[in-house]
mmCIF file with all atom_site columns, C-alpha atoms in Angstrom:
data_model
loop_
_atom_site.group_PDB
_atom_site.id
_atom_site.type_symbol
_atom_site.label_atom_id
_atom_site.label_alt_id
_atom_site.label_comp_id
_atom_site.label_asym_id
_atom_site.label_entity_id
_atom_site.label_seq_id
_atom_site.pdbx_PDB_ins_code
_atom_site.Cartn_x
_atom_site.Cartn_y
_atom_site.Cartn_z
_atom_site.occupancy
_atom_site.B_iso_or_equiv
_atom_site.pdbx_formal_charge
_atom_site.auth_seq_id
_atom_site.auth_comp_id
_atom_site.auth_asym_id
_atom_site.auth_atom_id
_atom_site.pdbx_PDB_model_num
ATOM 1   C CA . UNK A 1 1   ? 0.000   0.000  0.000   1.00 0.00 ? 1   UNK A CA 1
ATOM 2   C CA . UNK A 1 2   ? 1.690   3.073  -1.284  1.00 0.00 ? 2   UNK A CA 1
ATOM 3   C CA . UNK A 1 3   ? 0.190   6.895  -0.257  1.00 0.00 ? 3   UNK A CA 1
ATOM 4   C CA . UNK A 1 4   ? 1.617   9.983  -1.916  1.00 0.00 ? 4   UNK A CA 1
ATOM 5   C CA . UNK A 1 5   ? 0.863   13.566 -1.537  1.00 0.00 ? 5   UNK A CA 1
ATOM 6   C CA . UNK A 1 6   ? -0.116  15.494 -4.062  1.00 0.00 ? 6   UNK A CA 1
ATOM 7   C CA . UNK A 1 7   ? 2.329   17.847 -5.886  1.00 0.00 ? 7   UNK A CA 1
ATOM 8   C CA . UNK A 1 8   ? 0.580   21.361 -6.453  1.00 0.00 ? 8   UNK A CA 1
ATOM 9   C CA . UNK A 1 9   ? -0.425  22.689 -9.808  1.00 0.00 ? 9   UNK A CA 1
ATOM 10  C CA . UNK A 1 10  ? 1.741   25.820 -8.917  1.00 0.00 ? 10  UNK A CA 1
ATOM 11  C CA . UNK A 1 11  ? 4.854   23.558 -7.935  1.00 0.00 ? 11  UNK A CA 1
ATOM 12  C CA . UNK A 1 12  ? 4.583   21.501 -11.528 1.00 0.00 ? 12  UNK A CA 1
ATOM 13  C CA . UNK A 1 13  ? 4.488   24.815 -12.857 1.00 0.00 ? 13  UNK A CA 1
ATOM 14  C CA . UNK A 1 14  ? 7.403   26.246 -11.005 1.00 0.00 ? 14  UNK A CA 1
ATOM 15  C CA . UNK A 1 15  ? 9.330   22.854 -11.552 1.00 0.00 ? 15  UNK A CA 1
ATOM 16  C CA . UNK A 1 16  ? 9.132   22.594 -15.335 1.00 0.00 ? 16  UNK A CA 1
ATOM 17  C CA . UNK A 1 17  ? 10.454  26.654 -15.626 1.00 0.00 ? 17  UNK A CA 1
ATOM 18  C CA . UNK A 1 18  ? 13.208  25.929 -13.748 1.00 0.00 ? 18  UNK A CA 1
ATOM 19  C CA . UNK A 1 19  ? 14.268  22.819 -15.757 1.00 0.00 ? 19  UNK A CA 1
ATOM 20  C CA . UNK A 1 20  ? 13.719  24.419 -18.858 1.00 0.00 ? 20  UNK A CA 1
ATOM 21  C CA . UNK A 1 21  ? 15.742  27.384 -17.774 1.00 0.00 ? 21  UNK A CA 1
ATOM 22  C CA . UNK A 1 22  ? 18.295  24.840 -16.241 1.00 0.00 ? 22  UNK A CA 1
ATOM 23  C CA . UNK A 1 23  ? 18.971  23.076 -19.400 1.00 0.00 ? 23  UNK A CA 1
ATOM 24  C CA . UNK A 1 24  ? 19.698  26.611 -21.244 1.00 0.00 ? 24  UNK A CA 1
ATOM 25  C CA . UNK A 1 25  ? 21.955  27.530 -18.827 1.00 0.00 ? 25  UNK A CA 1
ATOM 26  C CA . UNK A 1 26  ? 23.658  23.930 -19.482 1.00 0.00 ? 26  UNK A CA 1
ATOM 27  C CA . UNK A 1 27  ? 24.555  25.243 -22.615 1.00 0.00 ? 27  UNK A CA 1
ATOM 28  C CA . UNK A 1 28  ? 26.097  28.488 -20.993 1.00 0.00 ? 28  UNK A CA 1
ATOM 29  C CA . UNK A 1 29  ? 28.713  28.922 -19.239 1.00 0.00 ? 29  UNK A CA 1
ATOM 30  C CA . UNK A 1 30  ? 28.977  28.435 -16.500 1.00 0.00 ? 30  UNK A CA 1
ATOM 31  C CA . UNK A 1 31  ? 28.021  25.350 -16.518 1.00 0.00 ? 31  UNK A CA 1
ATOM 32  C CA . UNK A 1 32  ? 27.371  24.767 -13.106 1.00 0.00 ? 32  UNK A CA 1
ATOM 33  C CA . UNK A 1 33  ? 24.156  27.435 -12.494 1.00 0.00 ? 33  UNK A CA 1
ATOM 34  C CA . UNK A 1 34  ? 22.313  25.143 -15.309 1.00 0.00 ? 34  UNK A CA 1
ATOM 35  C CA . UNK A 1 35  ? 23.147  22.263 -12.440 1.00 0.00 ? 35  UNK A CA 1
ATOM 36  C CA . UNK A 1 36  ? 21.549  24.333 -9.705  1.00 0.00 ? 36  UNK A CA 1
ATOM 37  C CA . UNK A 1 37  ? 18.454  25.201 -11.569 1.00 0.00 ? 37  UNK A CA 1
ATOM 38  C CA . UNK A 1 38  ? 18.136  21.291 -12.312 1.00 0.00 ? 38  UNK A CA 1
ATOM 39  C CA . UNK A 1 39  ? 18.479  20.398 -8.988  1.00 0.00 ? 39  UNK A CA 1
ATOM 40  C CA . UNK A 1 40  ? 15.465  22.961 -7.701  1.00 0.00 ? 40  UNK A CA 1
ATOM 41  C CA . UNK A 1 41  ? 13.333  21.748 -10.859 1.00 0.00 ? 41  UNK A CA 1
ATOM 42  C CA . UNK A 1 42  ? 13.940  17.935 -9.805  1.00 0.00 ? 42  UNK A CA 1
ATOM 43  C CA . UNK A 1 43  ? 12.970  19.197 -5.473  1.00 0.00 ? 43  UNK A CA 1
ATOM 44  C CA . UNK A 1 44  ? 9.902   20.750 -6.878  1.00 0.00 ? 44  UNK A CA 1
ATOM 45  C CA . UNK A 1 45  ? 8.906   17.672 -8.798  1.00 0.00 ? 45  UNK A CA 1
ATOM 46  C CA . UNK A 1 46  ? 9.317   15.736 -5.362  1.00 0.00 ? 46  UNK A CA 1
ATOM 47  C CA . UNK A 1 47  ? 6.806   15.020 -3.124  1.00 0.00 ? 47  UNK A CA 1
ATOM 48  C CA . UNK A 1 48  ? 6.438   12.755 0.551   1.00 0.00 ? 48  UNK A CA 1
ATOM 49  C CA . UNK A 1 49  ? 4.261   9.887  1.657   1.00 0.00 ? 49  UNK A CA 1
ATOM 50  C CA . UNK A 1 50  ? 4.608   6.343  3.408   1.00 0.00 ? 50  UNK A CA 1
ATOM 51  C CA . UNK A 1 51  ? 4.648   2.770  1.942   1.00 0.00 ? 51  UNK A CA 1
ATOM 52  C CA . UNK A 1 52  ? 3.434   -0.644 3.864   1.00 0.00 ? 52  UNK A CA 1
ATOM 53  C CA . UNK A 1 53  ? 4.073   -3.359 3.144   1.00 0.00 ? 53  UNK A CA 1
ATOM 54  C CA . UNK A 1 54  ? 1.358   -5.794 4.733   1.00 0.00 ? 54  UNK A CA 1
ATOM 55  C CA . UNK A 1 55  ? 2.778   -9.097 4.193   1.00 0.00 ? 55  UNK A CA 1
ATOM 56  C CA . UNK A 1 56  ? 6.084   -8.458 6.037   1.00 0.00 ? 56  UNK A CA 1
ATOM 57  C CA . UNK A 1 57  ? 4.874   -5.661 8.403   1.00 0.00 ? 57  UNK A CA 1
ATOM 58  C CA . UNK A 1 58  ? 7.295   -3.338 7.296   1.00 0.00 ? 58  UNK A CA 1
ATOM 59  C CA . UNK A 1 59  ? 6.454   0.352  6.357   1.00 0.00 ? 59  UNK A CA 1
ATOM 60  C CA . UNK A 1 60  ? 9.014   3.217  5.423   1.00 0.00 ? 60  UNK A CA 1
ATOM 61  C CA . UNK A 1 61  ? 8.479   7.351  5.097   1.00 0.00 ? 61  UNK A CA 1
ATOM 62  C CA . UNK A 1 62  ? 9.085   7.483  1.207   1.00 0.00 ? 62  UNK A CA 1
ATOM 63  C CA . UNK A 1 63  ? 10.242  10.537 -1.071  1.00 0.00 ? 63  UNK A CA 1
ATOM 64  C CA . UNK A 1 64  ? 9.309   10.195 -4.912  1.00 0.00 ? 64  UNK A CA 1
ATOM 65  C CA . UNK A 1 65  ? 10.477  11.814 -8.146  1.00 0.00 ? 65  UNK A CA 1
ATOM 66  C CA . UNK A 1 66  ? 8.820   11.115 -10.889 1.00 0.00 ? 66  UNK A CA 1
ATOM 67  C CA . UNK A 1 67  ? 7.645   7.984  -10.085 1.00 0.00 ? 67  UNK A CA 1
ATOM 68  C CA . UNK A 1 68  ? 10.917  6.686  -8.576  1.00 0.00 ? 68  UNK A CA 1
ATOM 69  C CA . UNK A 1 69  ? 10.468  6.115  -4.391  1.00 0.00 ? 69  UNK A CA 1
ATOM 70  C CA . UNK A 1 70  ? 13.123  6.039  -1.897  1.00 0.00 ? 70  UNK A CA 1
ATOM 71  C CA . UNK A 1 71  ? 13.166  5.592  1.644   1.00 0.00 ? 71  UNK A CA 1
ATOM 72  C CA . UNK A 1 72  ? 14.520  2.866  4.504   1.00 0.00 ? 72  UNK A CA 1
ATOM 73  C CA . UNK A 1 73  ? 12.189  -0.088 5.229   1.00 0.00 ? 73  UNK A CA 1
ATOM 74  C CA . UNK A 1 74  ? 11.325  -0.397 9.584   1.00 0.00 ? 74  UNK A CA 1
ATOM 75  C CA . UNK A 1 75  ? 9.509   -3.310 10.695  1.00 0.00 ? 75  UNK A CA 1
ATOM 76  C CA . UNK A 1 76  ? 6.089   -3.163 12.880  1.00 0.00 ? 76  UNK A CA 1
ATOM 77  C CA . UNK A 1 77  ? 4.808   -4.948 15.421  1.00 0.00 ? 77  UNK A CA 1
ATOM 78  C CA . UNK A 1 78  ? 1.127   -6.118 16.267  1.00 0.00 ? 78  UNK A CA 1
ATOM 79  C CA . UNK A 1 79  ? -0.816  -2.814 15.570  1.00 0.00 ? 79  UNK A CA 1
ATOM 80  C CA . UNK A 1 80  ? -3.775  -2.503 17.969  1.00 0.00 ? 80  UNK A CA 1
ATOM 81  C CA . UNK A 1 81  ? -4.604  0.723  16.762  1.00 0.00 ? 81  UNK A CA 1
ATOM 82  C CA . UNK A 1 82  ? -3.685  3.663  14.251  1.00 0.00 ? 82  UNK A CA 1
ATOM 83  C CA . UNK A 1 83  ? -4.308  7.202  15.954  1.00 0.00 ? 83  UNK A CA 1
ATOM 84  C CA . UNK A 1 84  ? -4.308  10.542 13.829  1.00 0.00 ? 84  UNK A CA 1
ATOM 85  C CA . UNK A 1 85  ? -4.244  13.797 15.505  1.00 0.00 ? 85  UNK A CA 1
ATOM 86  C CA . UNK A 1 86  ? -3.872  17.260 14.207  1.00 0.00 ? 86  UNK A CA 1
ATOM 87  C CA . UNK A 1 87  ? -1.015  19.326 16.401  1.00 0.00 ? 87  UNK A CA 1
ATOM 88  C CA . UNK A 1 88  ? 1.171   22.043 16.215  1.00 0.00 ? 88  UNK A CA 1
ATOM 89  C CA . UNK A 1 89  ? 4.526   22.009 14.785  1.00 0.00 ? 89  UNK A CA 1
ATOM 90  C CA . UNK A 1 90  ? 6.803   25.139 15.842  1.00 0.00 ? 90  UNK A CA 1
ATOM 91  C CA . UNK A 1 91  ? 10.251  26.230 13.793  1.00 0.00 ? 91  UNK A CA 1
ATOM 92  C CA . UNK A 1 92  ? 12.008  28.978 15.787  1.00 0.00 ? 92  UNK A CA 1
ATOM 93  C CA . UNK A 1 93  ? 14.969  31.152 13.621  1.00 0.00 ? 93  UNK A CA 1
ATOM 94  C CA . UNK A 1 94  ? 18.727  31.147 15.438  1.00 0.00 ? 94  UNK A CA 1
ATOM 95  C CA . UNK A 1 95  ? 19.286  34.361 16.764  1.00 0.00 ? 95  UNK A CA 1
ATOM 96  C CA . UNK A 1 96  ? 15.538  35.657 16.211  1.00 0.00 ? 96  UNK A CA 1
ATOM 97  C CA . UNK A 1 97  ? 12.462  35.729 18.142  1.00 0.00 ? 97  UNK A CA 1
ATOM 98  C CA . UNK A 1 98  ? 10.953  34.824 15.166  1.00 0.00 ? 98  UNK A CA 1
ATOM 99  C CA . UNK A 1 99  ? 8.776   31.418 15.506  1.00 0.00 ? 99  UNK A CA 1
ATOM 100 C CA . UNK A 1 100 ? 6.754   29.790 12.885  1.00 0.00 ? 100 UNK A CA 1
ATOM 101 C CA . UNK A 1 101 ? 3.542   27.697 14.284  1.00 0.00 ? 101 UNK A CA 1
ATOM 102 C CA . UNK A 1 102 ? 2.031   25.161 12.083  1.00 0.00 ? 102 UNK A CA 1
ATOM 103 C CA . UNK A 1 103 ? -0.517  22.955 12.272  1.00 0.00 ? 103 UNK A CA 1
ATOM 104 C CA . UNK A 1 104 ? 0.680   18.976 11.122  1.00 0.00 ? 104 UNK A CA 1
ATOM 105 C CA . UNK A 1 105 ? -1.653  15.666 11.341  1.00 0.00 ? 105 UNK A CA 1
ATOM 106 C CA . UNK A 1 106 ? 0.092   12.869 12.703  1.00 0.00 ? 106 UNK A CA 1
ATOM 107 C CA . UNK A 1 107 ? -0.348  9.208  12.164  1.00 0.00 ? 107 UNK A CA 1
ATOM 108 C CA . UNK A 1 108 ? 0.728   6.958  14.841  1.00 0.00 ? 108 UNK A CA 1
ATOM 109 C CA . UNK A 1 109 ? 0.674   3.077  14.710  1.00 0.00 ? 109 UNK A CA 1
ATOM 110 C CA . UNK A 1 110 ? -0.177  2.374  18.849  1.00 0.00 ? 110 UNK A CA 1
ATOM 111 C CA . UNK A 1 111 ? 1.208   -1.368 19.954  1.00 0.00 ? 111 UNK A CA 1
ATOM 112 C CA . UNK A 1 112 ? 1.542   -3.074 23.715  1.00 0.00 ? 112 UNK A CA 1
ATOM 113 C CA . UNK A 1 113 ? -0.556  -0.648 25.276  1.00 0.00 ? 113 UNK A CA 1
ATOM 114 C CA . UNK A 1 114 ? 0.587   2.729  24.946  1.00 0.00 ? 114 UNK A CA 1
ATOM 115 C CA . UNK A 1 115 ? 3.794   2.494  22.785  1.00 0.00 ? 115 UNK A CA 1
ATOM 116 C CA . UNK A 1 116 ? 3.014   3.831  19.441  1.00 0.00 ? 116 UNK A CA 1
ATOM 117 C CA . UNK A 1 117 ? 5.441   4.789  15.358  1.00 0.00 ? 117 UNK A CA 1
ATOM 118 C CA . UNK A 1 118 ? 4.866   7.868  13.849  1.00 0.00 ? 118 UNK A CA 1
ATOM 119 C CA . UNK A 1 119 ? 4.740   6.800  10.522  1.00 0.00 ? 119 UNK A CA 1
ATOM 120 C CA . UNK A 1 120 ? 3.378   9.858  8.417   1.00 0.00 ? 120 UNK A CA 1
ATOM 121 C CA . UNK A 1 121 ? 3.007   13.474 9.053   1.00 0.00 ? 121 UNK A CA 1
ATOM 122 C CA . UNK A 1 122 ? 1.124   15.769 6.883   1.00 0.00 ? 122 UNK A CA 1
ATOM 123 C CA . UNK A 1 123 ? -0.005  19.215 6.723   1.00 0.00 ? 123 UNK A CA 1
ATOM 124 C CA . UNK A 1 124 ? -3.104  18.523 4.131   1.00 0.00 ? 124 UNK A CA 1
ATOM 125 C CA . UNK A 1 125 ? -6.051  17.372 5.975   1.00 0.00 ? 125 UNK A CA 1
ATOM 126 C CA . UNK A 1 126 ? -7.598  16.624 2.131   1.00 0.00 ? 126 UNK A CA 1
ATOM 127 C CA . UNK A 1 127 ? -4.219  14.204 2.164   1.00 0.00 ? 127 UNK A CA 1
ATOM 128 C CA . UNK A 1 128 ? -4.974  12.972 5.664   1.00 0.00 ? 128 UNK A CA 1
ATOM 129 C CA . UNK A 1 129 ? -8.602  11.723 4.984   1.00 0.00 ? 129 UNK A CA 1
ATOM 130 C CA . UNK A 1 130 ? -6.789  9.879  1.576   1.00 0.00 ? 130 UNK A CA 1
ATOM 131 C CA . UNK A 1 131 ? -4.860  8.478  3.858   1.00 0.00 ? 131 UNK A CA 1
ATOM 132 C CA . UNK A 1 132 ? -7.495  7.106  6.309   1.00 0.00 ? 132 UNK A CA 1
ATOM 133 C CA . UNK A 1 133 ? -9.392  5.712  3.858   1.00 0.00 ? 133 UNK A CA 1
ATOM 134 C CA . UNK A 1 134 ? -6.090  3.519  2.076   1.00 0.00 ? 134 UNK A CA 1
ATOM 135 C CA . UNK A 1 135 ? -5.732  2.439  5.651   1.00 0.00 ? 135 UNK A CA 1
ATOM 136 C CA . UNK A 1 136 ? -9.010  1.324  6.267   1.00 0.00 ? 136 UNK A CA 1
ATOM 137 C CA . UNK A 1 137 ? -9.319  -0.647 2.617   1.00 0.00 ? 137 UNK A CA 1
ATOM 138 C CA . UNK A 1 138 ? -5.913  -2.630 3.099   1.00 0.00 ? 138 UNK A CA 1
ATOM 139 C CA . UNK A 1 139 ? -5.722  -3.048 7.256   1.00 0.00 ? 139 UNK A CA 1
ATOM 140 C CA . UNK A 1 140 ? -7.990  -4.785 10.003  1.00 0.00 ? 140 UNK A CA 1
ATOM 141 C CA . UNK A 1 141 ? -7.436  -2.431 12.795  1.00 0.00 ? 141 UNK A CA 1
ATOM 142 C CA . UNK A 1 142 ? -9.461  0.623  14.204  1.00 0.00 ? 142 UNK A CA 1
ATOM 143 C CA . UNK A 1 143 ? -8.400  4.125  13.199  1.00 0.00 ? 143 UNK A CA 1
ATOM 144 C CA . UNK A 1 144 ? -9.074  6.731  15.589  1.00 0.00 ? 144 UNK A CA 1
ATOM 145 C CA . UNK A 1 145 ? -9.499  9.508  13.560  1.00 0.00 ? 145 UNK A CA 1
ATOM 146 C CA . UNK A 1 146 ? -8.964  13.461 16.168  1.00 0.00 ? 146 UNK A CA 1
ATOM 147 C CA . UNK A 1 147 ? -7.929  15.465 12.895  1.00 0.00 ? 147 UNK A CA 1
ATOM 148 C CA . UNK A 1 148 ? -11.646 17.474 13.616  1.00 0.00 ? 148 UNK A CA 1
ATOM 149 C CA . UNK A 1 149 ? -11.477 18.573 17.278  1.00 0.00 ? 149 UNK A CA 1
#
């Protein structure tokens, strides 16, 4: 079971400019700006998600370009339940008071009681509810959805 996010309309767009720019300044010299464009093209083409694979309960946090996914397998254990919750995620700037508060839905696999795997985080609750419902097609366990407190 594979779930991707989305990639934007405005991020295709912004991707395919900077390739297209990239591979003119390939031609220029330097050579090596062409390189940089290219590499911001192929990170806007990019997008995040999670892979499980049911058979040998093993999951991994995947990155994908163009089709291509990458990312370290982790094994599971016995999932009881999966919990997703919508919290706040804070990034603070060295040598600033400047903070940045954002809201991110977690999903967290919950075994022996209390111990629980963050195994996807999202800022899309439209990705989210995708989410929930690959889970609840392709695994027998409950899914406690808090994403609407």
């Amino acid at each position: 079971m594979i779930h991707l996010n989305e990639i934007l309309f405005m991020q295709k767009i912004l991707g395919s400019s900077l390739g297209v720019f990239g591979i003119f300044l390939l031609f220029s010299e330097p050579i090596y700006f062409g390189l940089i464009f290219i590499f911001f093209a192929l990170n806007a083409f990019s997008t995040e998600g999670f892979e499980m694979n049911l058979e040998n309960k093993s999951y991994r946090n995947i990155n994908s370009i163009f089709g291509i996914n990458y990312g370290r397998w982790k094994t599971y254990p016995e999932i009881e339940y999966i919990s997703v919750i919508k919290t706040k995620q804070s990034k603070s700037f060295e040598g600033t008071s400047t903070r940045i508060i954002t809201d991110v839905i977690h999903f967290n696999m919950f075994y022996n009681g209390n111990k629980h795997i963050t195994f996807y985080k999202t800022k899309s609750l439209e990705e989210a509810r995708k989410a929930i419902r690959e889970l609840e097609k392709n695994l027998e366990v409950n899914i406690s959805d808090k994403t609407m407190i």
